[in-house]
Tab-separated table of C-alpha atoms in Angstrom:
chain	number	residue	atom	x	y	z
A	12	MET	CA	84.978	140.213	34.392
A	13	ASP	CA	87.224	137.094	34.334
A	14	THR	CA	87.804	137.129	30.553
A	15	LEU	CA	89.444	140.541	30.836
A	16	ASN	CA	91.667	139.317	33.699
A	17	PRO	CA	93.649	136.485	32.060
A	18	ALA	CA	96.125	134.541	34.172
A	19	ILE	CA	99.764	134.919	33.150
A	20	VAL	CA	100.268	131.141	33.322
A	21	ASP	CA	97.565	130.652	30.659
A	22	ILE	CA	99.712	132.488	28.093
A	23	GLY	CA	101.515	129.542	26.543
A	24	PRO	CA	104.220	129.474	23.888
A	25	GLU	CA	101.594	129.875	21.217
A	26	GLY	CA	99.956	132.770	23.045
A	27	LEU	CA	96.407	133.221	24.312
A	28	SER	CA	93.346	134.421	22.425
A	29	VAL	CA	90.677	136.319	24.304
A	30	SER	CA	87.305	137.076	22.707
A	31	CYS	CA	84.424	138.568	24.645
A	32	THR	CA	81.822	141.296	24.831
A	33	ALA	CA	81.747	144.028	27.472
A	34	THR	CA	79.559	147.004	28.251
A	35	GLY	CA	80.955	150.458	28.677
A	36	ALA	CA	80.272	150.224	32.432
A	37	GLN	CA	82.303	146.961	32.681
A	38	LEU	CA	85.259	148.844	31.202
A	39	GLY	CA	84.774	151.795	33.557
A	40	LEU	CA	83.323	154.118	30.882
A	41	THR	CA	80.731	155.814	33.092
A	42	GLU	CA	80.917	159.459	32.084
A	43	SER	CA	77.738	160.921	30.521
A	44	GLU	CA	79.400	161.185	27.120
A	45	ASP	CA	80.252	157.472	27.124
A	46	LYS	CA	77.167	155.795	25.642
A	47	PHE	CA	77.126	152.739	23.407
A	48	GLU	CA	74.568	150.827	21.379
A	49	GLY	CA	74.858	147.311	22.782
A	50	PRO	CA	78.022	145.664	23.978
A	51	LEU	CA	81.549	146.173	22.669
A	52	GLU	CA	83.228	143.233	20.847
A	53	ILE	CA	86.771	142.621	22.078
A	54	HIS	CA	89.260	140.284	20.339
A	55	VAL	CA	92.833	140.253	21.662
A	56	GLU	CA	95.929	138.061	21.338
A	57	LEU	CA	98.433	137.862	24.229
A	58	VAL	CA	101.977	136.755	23.520
A	59	GLN	CA	104.689	136.496	26.155
A	60	GLN	CA	108.252	136.489	24.975
A	61	ASP	CA	111.365	137.076	27.027
A	62	GLY	CA	110.240	140.415	28.509
A	63	PRO	CA	106.916	142.088	28.140
A	64	ILE	CA	103.551	140.574	27.370
A	65	ALA	CA	102.355	141.965	24.010
A	66	VAL	CA	98.623	142.500	23.591
A	67	THR	CA	97.224	143.117	20.073
A	68	GLY	CA	93.700	142.995	18.754
A	69	THR	CA	90.558	145.014	18.076
A	70	LEU	CA	87.670	146.583	19.884
A	71	GLU	CA	84.433	147.217	17.927
A	72	GLY	CA	81.025	148.611	18.692
A	73	THR	CA	78.794	151.618	18.138
A	74	ALA	CA	79.196	154.784	20.221
A	75	ILE	CA	76.385	157.311	20.747
A	76	ARG	CA	77.872	160.755	20.351
A	77	GLN	CA	76.464	164.298	20.430
A	78	CYS	CA	77.120	166.455	17.406
A	79	VAL	CA	78.884	169.715	18.308
A	80	ARG	CA	76.916	171.676	15.688
A	81	CYS	CA	73.291	170.525	16.015
A	82	LEU	CA	73.538	168.841	19.469
A	83	ALA	CA	71.685	165.736	18.187
A	84	ASP	CA	72.761	162.256	19.229
A	85	TYR	CA	73.973	159.988	16.434
A	86	SER	CA	75.455	156.483	16.050
A	87	ASP	CA	79.180	156.430	15.365
A	88	PRO	CA	80.850	153.098	14.380
A	89	LEU	CA	83.760	152.427	16.690
A	90	TYR	CA	86.779	150.407	15.582
A	91	VAL	CA	89.896	150.524	17.697
A	92	SER	CA	93.098	148.744	16.733
A	93	LEU	CA	94.838	147.685	19.974
A	94	TYR	CA	98.535	147.356	20.868
A	95	ALA	CA	99.984	147.377	24.373
A	96	GLU	CA	102.832	145.859	26.349
A	97	TYR	CA	102.577	144.799	29.966
A	98	LEU	CA	105.533	144.603	32.340
A	99	PRO	CA	105.629	143.371	35.951
A	100	GLN	CA	105.417	146.225	38.438
A	101	ALA	CA	107.906	144.807	40.969
A	102	GLY	CA	111.340	146.408	40.756
A	103	ALA	CA	110.345	148.681	37.873
A	104	ALA	CA	110.316	152.446	37.856
A	105	ALA	CA	106.546	152.539	37.524
A	106	LYS	CA	105.061	154.974	35.091
A	107	SER	CA	101.757	156.261	36.341
A	108	ALA	CA	99.724	155.131	33.399
A	109	PRO	CA	96.630	157.244	32.570
A	110	ALA	CA	94.623	154.025	32.786
A	111	GLU	CA	95.660	153.626	36.385
A	112	GLN	CA	94.733	157.211	37.282
A	113	GLY	CA	91.091	156.483	36.514
A	114	ARG	CA	88.778	158.208	34.120
A	115	LYS	CA	88.804	161.612	35.718
A	116	GLY	CA	92.548	161.639	36.168
A	117	ALA	CA	93.139	160.771	32.564
A	118	ARG	CA	91.013	163.617	31.303
A	119	ARG	CA	90.970	166.422	33.817
A	120	SER	CA	94.007	166.366	36.046
A	121	ALA	CA	96.845	165.003	33.977
A	122	GLN	CA	100.143	165.227	35.795
A	123	PRO	CA	102.907	167.144	34.025
A	124	VAL	CA	105.426	164.682	32.631
A	125	GLU	CA	109.016	165.427	31.737
A	126	PRO	CA	109.433	164.913	27.979
A	127	THR	CA	111.654	161.945	27.156
A	128	GLU	CA	112.694	160.203	23.982
A	129	GLU	CA	110.832	157.071	25.129
A	130	ALA	CA	107.501	158.861	25.470
A	131	ASP	CA	106.012	157.253	22.359
A	132	GLU	CA	107.010	153.785	23.561
A	133	GLU	CA	105.604	154.433	27.015
A	134	ASP	CA	102.208	155.341	25.578
A	135	GLU	CA	101.510	151.622	25.021
A	136	LEU	CA	103.271	150.457	28.230
A	137	TYR	CA	101.239	149.151	31.183
A	138	TRP	CA	102.205	147.528	34.493
A	139	TYR	CA	100.724	144.505	36.222
A	140	GLN	CA	100.963	143.025	39.641
A	141	GLY	CA	100.324	139.478	40.756
A	142	ASP	CA	99.536	136.639	38.359
A	143	HIS	CA	96.751	138.231	36.313
A	144	LEU	CA	96.575	141.002	33.705
A	145	ASP	CA	93.803	143.593	34.036
A	146	LEU	CA	92.921	144.512	30.438
A	147	ALA	CA	89.959	146.811	31.287
A	148	PRO	CA	91.994	149.992	32.072
A	149	MET	CA	93.932	149.669	28.808
A	150	LEU	CA	90.720	149.072	26.801
A	151	ARG	CA	89.068	152.052	28.528
A	152	GLU	CA	91.961	154.304	27.640
A	153	GLN	CA	91.952	153.189	24.026
A	154	VAL	CA	88.227	153.934	23.673
A	155	ILE	CA	88.736	157.382	25.183
A	156	LEU	CA	91.621	158.154	22.812
A	157	ALA	CA	89.585	156.996	19.793
A	158	ALA	CA	86.785	159.534	20.527
A	159	PRO	CA	86.801	162.488	18.107
A	160	MET	CA	87.571	165.906	19.595
A	161	GLN	CA	84.745	167.548	17.576
A	162	PRO	CA	82.106	164.937	16.862
A	163	LEU	CA	79.929	165.678	13.867
A	164	CYS	CA	76.823	163.755	12.827
A	165	ARG	CA	77.904	164.425	9.215
A	166	GLU	CA	80.368	166.819	7.539
A	167	GLU	CA	77.644	168.978	5.989
A	168	CYS	CA	75.727	169.422	9.271
A	169	LEU	CA	74.030	172.876	9.233
A	170	GLY	CA	73.871	173.186	13.002
A	171	LEU	CA	71.401	175.324	14.977
A	172	CYS	CA	69.976	178.685	14.127
A	173	SER	CA	71.766	181.248	16.315
A	174	GLN	CA	68.564	183.274	16.773
A	175	CYS	CA	65.809	180.709	17.484
A	176	GLY	CA	67.723	177.447	18.080
A	177	GLN	CA	65.988	175.446	15.314
A	178	ASN	CA	67.957	172.417	14.076
A	179	LEU	CA	68.616	173.490	10.455
A	180	ASN	CA	69.086	169.875	9.363
A	181	GLU	CA	65.399	169.204	10.119
A	182	ARG	CA	63.890	172.321	8.553
A	183	ARG	CA	64.633	176.011	7.826
A	184	CYS	CA	63.380	178.520	10.270
A	185	GLY	CA	61.752	181.914	9.563
A	186	CYS	CA	64.568	183.981	11.034
A	187	PRO	CA	66.214	186.556	8.745
A	188	PRO	CA	69.727	185.580	7.691
A	189	GLU	CA	72.243	186.874	10.156
A	190	GLN	CA	74.549	189.433	8.661
A	191	ALA	CA	78.148	189.590	9.700
A	192	PRO	CA	79.085	192.956	11.153
A	193	SER	CA	80.866	195.071	8.600
A	194	PRO	CA	84.167	196.665	9.743
A	195	PHE	CA	83.312	199.668	7.461
A	196	ARG	CA	79.962	200.388	9.280
A	197	VAL	CA	81.772	202.613	11.837
A	198	LEU	CA	83.592	204.504	9.048
A	199	ARG	CA	80.319	205.087	7.198
A	200	GLY	CA	78.757	206.451	10.428
A	201	ARG	CA	81.692	208.871	10.942
A	202	GLN	CA	81.576	209.969	7.343
A	203	SER	CA	77.872	210.792	7.498
A	204	LYS	CA	78.369	212.715	10.806
A	205	SER	CA	81.265	214.731	9.387
A	206	GLY	CA	79.321	215.392	6.149
A	207	ASN	CA	76.382	216.840	8.145
A	208	ALA	CA	78.642	219.109	10.253
């Protein structure tokens, strides 16, 4: 996608504005949990000063998530505020950015990293080679980081019945209410046995 690969020479003294739409697949979001209603709206500003190229902007859309309580799909508005800095790769001690490791590397096989004081700054640091920036890996990473750890369709979601599996948000089931095991049940059993003896 050419819009997400701007040329460095196009970033003038006043900067460069990039506005486009992209699908999840175009950003490399291909896992089963990465579903979206329609395209994602991307608006970024690129500014090159003496050193890094600063990228700021927003990414908006609607994600389709699965509730962890009732397992139903629901629409979740997605709004990501973007900030990143790009440095040329040549001659730099390249940080292996999670975006460069690909989707599976960023989630499942993260490499152990020595803690440093600059860790917070490096979270927004990306490297580029050649005369173009590739914004897609940075955008993909930001969408992944914006996803909730425990997605809920709503705070008061009742979830599923543990006995029959009925979605309790849709209707009540006929199962008897589940009683929590009492820690005193064992003591009562022992007391009745010793009383009979």
